[in-house]
XYZ file of C-alpha atoms in Angstrom:
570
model
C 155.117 -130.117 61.209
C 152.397 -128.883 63.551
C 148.824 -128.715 62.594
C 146.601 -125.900 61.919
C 143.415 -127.866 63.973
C 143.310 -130.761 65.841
C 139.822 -132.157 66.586
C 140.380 -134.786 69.158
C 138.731 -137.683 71.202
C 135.829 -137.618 68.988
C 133.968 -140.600 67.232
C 134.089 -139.789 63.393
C 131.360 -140.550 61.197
C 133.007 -140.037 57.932
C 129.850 -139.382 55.476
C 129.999 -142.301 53.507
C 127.623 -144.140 55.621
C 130.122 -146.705 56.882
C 130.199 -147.078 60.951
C 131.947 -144.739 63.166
C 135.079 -144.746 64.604
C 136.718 -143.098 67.080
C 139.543 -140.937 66.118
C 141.307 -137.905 65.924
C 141.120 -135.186 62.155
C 144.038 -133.304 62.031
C 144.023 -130.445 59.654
C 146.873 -128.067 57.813
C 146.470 -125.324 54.644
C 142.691 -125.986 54.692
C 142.736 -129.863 54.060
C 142.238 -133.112 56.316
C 145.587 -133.744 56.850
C 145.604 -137.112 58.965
C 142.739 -139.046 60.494
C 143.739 -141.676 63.829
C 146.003 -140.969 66.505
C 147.526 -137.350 66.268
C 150.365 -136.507 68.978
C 151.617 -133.930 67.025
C 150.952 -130.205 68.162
C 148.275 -127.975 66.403
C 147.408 -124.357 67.041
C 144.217 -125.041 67.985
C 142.595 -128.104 68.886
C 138.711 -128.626 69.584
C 138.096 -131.389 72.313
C 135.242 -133.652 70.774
C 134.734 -136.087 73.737
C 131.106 -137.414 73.584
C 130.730 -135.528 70.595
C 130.819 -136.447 66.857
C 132.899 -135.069 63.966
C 131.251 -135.283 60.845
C 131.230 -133.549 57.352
C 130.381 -130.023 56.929
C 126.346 -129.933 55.925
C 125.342 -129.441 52.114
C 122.266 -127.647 50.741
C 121.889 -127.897 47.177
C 119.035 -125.350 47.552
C 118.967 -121.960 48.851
C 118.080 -117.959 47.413
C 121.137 -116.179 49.594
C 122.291 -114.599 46.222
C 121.098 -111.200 47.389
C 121.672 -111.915 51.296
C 125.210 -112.571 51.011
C 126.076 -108.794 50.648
C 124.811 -107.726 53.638
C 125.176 -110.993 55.974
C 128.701 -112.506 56.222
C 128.201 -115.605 58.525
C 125.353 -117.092 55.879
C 122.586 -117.366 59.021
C 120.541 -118.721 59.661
C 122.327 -121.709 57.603
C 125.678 -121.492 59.152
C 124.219 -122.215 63.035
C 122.789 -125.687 61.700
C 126.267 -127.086 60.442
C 125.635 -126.356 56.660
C 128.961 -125.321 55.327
C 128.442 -124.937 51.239
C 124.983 -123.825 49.962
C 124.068 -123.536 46.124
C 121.894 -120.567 45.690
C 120.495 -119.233 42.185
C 117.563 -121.640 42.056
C 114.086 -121.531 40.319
C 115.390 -118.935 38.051
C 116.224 -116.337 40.050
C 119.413 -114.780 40.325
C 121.231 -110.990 40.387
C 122.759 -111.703 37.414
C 123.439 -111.341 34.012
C 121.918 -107.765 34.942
C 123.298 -104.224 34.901
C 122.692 -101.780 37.585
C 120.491 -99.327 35.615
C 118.268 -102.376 34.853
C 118.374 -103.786 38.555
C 114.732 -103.417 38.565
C 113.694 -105.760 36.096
C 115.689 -108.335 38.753
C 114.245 -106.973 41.606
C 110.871 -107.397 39.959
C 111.444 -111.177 39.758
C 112.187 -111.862 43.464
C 110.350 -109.490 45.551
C 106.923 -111.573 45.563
C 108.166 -114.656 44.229
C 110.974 -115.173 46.842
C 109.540 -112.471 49.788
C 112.967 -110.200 49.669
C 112.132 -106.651 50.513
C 112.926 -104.525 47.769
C 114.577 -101.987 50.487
C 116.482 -104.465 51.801
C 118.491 -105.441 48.420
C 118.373 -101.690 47.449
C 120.096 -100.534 50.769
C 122.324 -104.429 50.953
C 123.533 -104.423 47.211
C 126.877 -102.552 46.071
C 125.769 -103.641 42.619
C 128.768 -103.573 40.478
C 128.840 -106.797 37.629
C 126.568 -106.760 34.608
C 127.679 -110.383 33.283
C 127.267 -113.338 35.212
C 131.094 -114.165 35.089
C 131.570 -110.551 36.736
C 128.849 -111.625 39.480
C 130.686 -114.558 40.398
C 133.650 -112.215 40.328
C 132.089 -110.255 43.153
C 131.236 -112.891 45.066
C 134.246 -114.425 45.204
C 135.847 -111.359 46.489
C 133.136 -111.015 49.451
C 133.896 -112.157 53.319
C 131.937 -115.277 53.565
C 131.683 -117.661 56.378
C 130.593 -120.445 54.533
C 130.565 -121.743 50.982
C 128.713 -121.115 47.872
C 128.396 -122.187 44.196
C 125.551 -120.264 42.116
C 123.468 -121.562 39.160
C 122.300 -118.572 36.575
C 118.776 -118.386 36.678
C 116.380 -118.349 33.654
C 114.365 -114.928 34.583
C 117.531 -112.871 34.901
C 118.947 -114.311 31.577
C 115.676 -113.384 30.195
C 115.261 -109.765 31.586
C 119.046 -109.088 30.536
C 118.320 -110.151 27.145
C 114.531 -109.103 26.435
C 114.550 -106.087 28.645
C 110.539 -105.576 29.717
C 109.627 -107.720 26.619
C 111.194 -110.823 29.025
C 107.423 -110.218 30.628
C 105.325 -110.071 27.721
C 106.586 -112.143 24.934
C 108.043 -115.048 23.642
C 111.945 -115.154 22.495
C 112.942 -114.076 18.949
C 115.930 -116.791 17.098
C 118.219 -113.361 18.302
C 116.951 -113.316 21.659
C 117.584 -117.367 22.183
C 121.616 -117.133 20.505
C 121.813 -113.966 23.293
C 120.881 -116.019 25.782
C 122.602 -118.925 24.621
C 125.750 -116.991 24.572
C 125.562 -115.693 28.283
C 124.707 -119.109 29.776
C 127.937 -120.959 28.162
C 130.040 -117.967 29.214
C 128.535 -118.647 32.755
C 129.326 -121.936 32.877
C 132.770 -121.765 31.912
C 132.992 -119.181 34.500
C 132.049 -121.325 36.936
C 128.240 -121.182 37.070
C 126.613 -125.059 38.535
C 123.810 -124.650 36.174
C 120.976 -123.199 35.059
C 117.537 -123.004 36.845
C 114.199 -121.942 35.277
C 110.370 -121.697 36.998
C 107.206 -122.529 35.220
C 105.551 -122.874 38.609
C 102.067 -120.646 39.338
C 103.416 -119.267 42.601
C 105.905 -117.314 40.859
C 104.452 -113.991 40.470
C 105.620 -110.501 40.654
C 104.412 -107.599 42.790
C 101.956 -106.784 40.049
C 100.550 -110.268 39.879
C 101.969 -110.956 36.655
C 104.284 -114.147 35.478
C 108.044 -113.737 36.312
C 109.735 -113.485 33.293
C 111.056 -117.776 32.822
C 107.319 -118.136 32.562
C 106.858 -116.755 29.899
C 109.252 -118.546 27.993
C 108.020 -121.433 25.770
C 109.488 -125.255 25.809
C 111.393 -125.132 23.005
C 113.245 -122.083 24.773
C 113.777 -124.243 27.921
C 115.226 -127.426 25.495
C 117.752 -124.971 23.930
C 119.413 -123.446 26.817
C 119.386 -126.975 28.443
C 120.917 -128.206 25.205
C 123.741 -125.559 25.817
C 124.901 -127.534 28.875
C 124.997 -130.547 26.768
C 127.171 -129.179 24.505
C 129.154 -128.324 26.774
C 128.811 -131.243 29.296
C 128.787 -129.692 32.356
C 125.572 -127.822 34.401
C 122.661 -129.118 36.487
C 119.152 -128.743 35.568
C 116.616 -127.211 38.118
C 113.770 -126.351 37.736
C 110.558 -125.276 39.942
C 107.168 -127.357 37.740
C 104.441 -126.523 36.327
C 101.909 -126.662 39.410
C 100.475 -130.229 37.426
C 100.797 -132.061 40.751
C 98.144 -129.908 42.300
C 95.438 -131.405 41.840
C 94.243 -135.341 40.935
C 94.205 -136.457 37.133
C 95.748 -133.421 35.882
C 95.524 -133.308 32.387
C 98.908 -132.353 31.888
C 101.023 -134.496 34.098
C 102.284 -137.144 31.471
C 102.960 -134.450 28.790
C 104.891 -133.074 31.667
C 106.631 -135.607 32.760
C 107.803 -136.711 29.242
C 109.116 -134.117 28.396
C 111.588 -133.667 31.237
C 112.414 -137.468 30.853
C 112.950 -136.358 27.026
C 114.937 -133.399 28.492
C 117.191 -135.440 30.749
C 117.861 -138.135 27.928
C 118.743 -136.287 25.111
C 120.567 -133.107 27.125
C 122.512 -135.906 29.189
C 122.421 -132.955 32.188
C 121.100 -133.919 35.179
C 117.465 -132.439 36.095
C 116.569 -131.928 39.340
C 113.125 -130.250 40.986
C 111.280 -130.496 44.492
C 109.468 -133.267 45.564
C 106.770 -133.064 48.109
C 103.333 -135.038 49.217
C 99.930 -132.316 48.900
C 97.201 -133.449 51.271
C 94.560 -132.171 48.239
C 96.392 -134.551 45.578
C 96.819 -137.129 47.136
C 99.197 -140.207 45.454
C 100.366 -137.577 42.943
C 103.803 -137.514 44.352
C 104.046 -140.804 43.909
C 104.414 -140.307 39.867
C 107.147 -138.014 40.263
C 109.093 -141.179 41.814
C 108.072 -143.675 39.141
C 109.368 -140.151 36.645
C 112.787 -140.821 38.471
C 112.896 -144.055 37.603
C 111.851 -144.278 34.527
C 114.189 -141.512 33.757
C 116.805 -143.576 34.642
C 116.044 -146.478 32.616
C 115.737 -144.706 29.560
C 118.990 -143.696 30.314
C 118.395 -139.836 31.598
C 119.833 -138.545 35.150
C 117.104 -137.250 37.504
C 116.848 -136.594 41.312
C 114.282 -135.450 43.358
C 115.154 -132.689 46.338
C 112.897 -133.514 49.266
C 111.943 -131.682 52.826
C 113.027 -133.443 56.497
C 109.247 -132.147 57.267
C 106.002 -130.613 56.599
C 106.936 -127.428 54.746
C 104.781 -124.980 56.491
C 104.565 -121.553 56.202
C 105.396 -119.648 59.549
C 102.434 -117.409 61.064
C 102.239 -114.593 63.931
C 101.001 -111.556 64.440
C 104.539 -110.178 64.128
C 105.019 -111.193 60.266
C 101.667 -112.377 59.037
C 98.354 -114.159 59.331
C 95.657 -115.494 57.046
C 93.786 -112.469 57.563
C 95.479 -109.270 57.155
C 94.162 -108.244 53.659
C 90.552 -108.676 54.845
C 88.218 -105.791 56.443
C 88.942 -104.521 59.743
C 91.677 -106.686 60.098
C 93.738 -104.587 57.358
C 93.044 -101.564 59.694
C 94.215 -103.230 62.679
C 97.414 -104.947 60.980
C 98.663 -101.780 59.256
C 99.272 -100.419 63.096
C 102.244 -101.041 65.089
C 102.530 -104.359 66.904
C 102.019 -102.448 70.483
C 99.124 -100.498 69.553
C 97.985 -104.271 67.794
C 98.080 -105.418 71.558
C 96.183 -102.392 72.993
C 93.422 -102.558 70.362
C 92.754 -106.443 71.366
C 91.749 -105.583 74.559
C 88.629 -103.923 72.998
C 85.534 -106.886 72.623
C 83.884 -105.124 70.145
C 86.752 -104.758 67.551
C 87.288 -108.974 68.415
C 83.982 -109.401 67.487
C 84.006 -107.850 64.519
C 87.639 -109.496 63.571
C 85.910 -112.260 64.500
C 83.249 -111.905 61.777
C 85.590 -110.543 59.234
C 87.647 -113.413 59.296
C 84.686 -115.552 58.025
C 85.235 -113.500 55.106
C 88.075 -115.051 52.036
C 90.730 -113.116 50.606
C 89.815 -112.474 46.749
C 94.022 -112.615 46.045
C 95.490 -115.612 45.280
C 98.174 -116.862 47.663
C 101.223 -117.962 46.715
C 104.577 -119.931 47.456
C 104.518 -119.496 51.315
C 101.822 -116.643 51.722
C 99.458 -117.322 54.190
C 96.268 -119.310 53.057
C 92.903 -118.965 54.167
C 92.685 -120.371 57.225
C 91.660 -124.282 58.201
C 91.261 -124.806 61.466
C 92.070 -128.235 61.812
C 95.211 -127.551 59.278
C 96.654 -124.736 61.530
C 98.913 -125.572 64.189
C 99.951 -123.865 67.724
C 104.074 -123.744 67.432
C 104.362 -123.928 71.300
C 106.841 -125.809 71.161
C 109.921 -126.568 67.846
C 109.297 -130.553 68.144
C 105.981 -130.430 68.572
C 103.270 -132.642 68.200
C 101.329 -129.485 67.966
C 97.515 -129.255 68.519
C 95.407 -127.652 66.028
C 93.752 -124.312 66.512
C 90.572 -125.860 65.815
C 91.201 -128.065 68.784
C 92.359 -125.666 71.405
C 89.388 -123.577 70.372
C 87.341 -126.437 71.338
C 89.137 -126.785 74.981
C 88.040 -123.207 75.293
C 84.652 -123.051 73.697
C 85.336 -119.715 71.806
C 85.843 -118.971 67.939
C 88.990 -119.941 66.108
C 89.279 -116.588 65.613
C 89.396 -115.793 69.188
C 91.731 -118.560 70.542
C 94.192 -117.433 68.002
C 94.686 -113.625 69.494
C 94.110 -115.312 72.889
C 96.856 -117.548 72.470
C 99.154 -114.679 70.973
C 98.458 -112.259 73.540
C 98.874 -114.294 76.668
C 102.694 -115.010 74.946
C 103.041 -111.030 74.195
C 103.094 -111.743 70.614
C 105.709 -114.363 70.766
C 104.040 -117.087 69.342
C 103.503 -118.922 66.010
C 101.067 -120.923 63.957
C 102.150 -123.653 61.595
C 100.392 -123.969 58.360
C 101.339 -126.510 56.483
C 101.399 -126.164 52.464
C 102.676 -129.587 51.492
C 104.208 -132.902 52.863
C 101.556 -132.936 55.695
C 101.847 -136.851 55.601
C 105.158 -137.587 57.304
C 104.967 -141.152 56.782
C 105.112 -139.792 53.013
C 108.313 -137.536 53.973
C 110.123 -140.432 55.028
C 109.635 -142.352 52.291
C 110.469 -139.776 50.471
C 114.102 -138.909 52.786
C 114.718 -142.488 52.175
C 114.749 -142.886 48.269
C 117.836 -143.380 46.776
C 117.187 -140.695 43.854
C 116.670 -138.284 46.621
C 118.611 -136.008 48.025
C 117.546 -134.004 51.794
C 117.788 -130.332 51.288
C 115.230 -126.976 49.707
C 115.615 -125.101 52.742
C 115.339 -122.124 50.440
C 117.449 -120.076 52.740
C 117.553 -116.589 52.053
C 114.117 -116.433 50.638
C 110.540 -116.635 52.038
C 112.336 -114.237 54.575
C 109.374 -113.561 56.863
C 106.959 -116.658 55.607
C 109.685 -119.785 56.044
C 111.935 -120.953 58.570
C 113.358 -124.087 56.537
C 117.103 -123.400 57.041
C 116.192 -126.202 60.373
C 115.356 -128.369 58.267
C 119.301 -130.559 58.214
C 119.231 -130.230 62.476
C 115.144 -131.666 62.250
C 116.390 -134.780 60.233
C 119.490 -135.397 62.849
C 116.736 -134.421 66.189
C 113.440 -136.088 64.646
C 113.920 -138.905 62.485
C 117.083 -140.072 64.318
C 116.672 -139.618 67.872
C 112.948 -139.457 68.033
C 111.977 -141.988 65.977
C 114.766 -143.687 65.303
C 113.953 -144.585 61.705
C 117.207 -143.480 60.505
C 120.841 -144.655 61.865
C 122.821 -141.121 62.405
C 125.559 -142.901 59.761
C 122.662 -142.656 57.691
C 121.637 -139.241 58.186
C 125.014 -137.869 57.910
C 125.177 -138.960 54.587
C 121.996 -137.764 53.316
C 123.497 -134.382 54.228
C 127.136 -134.451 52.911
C 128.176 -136.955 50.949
C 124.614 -137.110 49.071
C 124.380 -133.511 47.873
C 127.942 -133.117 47.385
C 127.935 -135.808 44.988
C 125.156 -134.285 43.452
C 126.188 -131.216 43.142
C 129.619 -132.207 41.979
C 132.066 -130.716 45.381
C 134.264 -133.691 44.677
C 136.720 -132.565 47.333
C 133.860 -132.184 50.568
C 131.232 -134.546 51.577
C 133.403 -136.647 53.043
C 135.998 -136.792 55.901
C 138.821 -138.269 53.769
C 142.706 -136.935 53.819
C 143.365 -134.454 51.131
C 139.334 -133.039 51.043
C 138.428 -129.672 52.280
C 138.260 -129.712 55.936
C 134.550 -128.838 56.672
C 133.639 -130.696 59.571
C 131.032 -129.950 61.863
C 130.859 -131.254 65.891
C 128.041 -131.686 67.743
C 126.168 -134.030 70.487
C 123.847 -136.640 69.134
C 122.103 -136.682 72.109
C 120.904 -132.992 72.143
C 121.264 -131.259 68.412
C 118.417 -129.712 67.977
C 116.684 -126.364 66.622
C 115.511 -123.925 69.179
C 112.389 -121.541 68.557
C 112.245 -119.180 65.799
C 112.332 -115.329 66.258
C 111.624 -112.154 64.101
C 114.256 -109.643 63.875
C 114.499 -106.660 61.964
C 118.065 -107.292 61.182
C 118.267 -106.605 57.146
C 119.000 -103.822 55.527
C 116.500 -100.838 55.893
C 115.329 -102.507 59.210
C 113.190 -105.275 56.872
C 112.152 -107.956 59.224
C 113.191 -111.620 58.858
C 112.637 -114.994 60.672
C 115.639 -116.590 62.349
C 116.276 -119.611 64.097
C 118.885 -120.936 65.797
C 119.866 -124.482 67.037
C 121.660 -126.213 70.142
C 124.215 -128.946 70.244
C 126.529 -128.336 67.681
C 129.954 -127.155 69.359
C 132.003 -126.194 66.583
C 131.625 -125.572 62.852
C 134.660 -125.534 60.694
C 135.196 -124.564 57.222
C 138.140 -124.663 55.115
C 140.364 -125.830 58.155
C 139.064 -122.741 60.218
C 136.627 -122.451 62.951
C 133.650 -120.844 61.872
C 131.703 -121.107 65.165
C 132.478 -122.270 68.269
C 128.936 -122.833 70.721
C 127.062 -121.326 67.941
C 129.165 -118.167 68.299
C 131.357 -116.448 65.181
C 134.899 -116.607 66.196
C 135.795 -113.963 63.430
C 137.001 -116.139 61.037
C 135.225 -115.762 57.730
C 136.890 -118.681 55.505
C 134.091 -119.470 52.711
C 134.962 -119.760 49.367
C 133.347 -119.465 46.047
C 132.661 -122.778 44.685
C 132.902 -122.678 41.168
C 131.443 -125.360 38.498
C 133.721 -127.770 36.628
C 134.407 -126.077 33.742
C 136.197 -123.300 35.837
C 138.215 -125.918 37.770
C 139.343 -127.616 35.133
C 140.587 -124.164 33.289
């Protein structure tokens, strides 16, 4: 019997972390059908000399629940060989919510996650109320690639509670309500559940998303629903305790997700990074993992390939833009931002206002007052980059002044990196290398025009294995299938193995790497986003079809809804 794809001549490295070998992956109905020597015919084959053939990418941590209306192919994940995502983290999530109440959803992401309101009004055919009915809709969507869904905490609060999901604590009706809709999402086929208790989770109006409000006790019972039930991951975005140095509630913390992971018997997982202003903080979320583990508790930590930086220009936005003068000048468009540059007397006085601080808070990836020496030139993806305080210094002018300098002799096109946590890389590969850790939080789909994180898989294969060479690609390759399928329980992919879903993804060793982000005004309602694409993968497959060929959509759209355990088994 012919084959459906042949990849041949390539050197397979399976996931698993073992050597490579060279072979040929035959695949039929979807599935890795042989593995060696194929002679046999196939109606398509993909010629993988000097190339290798590995497992389709994993992120276990994405926000492309709203995103996946409007944008088939799942970019910018898709161009970096990620093949199954898991979005509905940190509490957010479209559903349970009806469309008359869409708002109260809507309200949760728009400044917590930076998704235009416009852009899910005009992208969203909203027609589920329950979670089961969400997944439902998804599953009947084109998709190019995979995706499984948690339900998040602040929708199964604002479906429940209504506006009081801002305000108040949960009633003993409130908490069976809610208990009620999470075990009916996770027989439906719903990963988990996620909650946030983190500070940069606000709303427009500056007030808590609604998980927030929600005491401890509230957290333990819906957690205790999925040990009822055994089945459902744990995530969770902290409490903001690792901040800051001697934080008075870090162990109180840190017991009582130990407590939660022992007695639940659910896996709880949250983001791990290194802060340059607490420094050796991170370092107690690692002993947490362990001694998780020893008391008998399941814990892993999600970690970043990289600083995690937000993403500046004068096309999205700058440290700036809410201060005098500069508000003026930002509210115009980006052509008339050029012409007004040109005029020394308006630079001097941005010049001066920029000495000023913004009085608002920022949060998540928002632009922070500006460091100099903490603010990077992005003139090139791989950097190293020099710091604007340095280039300022080559040119004996004001910070200030390089910066629209710099931006105007590249017509705009340029960015500034400021990074918000795992500054220390040293730190971030310590981190990449733990075994309770798994490489992924590209939060794709969120942090739309602040983020471009959906690199980060291509930066581990580029940077810390060709560059530095402090990971074997066997190595890498792992950390990117096998680990967070495992984790995330897609017993049938993170491997190349007969009988498992073919997701496979070919590329050169040699020159895989992401190219330079760009802003495009390609949502719906025109919104503007930051994309980036990579180079050196030549074909993505999913399912047994070819997703991508040169980082090109072939038409295919194979993805598939990847429900939770409880579904699968029914």
């Amino acid at each position: 019997m012919p084959y459906d794809l042949v990849i041949k001549h390539g050197t397979v490295i399976d996931g698993s972390g073992l050597p490579r070998y060279r072979a040929d992956v035959g695949v039929r109905h979807g599935r890795i059908a042989a593995i060696g020597r194929i002679r046999e015919r196939a109606r398509e084959v993909i010629d993988a000399d000097g190339q290798v053939v590995t497992p389709g990418f994993v992120d276990g941590h994405t926000h492309m629940d709203a995103q996946i209306f409007w944008d088939p192919l799942g970019t910018c994940s898709c161009w970096h060989g990620i093949t199954s995502v898991v979005m509905g983290n940190c509490g957010f999530t479209l559903a349970p919510c009806g469309k008359a109440e869409r708002h109260l959803v809507v309200r949760n992401l728009e400044r917590a996650e930076d998704i235009a309101a416009e852009a899910m009004d005009a992208g969203i055919d909203w027609t589920w109320t329950t979670f089961p009915e969400f997944l439902d809709r998804v599953e009947s969507l084109p998709k190019g690639i995979n995706y499984a869904s948690y339900i998040g905490h602040s929708a199964l609060r604002t479906y429940v509670m209504g506006e009081r999901a801002f305000e108040k604590e949960a009633g003993e009706d409130d908490l069976r309500a809610m208990e009620r809709e999470l075990r009916d999402a996770i027989r439906a086929g719903a990963v988990g559940f996620t909650t946030s208790r983190s500070p940069s989770h606000e709303t427009p109006d500056r007030r808590p998303v609604a998980s927030r409000i929600a005491t401890w006790d509230e957290v333990r019972r819906l957690v205790g629903v999925m040990g009822e039930m055994n089945a459902g991951i744990f995530e969770l975005a902290g409490e903001g305790v690792d901040r800051s140095v001697d934080h008075p509630g870090l162990r109180d913390y840190h017991v009582r997700l130990r407590d939660l992971a022992v007695e639940t018997g659910r896996p709880v997982t949250f983001g791990l990074f290194s802060r340059r202003e607490a420094p050796g903080v991170w370092r107690t979320y690692v002993d947490l993992l362990e001694e998780t583990a020893a008391a008998g508790g399941r814990m892993f930590a999600q970690v970043h390939s990289r600083a995690l930086s937000a993403v500046l220009s004068f096309k999205t936005q700058l440290p700036f833009d809410r201060l005098p003068v500069w508000k003026e000048l930002r509210a115009l468009p980006i052509e008339q931002q050029k012409r007004r540059l040109s005029d020394p007397d308006l630079r001097r006085r941005l010049v001066e206002a920029a000495r000023e601080r913004d009085q608002r808070r920022a949060i998540g990836t928002e632009a922070r007052p500006a460091v100099y020496d903490w603010l990077f030139v992005m003139d090139t993806v791989e950097g190293p980059h020099r710091s604007v305080a340095e280039v300022a210094r080559e040119r004996g002018v004001d910070p200030v002044e390089a910066m629209i300098d710099l931006a105007l002799e590249k017509d705009f096109d340029l960015f500034f990196l400021q990074p918000i946590a795992n500054e220390d890389q040293e730190i971030a590969l310590e981190l990449i290398k733990h075994p309770r850790a798994v490489v992924t939080f590209s939060d794709s789909g969120a942090h739309v025009s602040q983020l471009m994180d959906s690199s980060l898989q291509t930066h581990l294969l580029s940077h810390w294995v060709r560059a530095k060479q402090a990971l074997t690609l066997e190595q890498a390759v792992r950390m990117l299938s096998f680990v967070p399928a495992t984790y995330w329980g897609f017993t049938d992919r993170g491997l190349i193995r007969e009988g498992l879903a073919a997701d496979l993804v070919v590329f050169d060793p040699d020159t895989v790497a992401a190219e330079m982000p760009e802003v495009v005004h390609d949502l719906p309602a025109g919104a503007k986003r930051l994309v980036q694409r990579t180079r050196g993968i030549a074909a993505t497959v999913v399912n047994g079809e070819i997703l991508l060929r040169d980082g090109k959509p072939t038409g295919a759209l194979p993805g598939q809804l990847l429900r939770g355990p409880l579904a699968r088994r029914a």
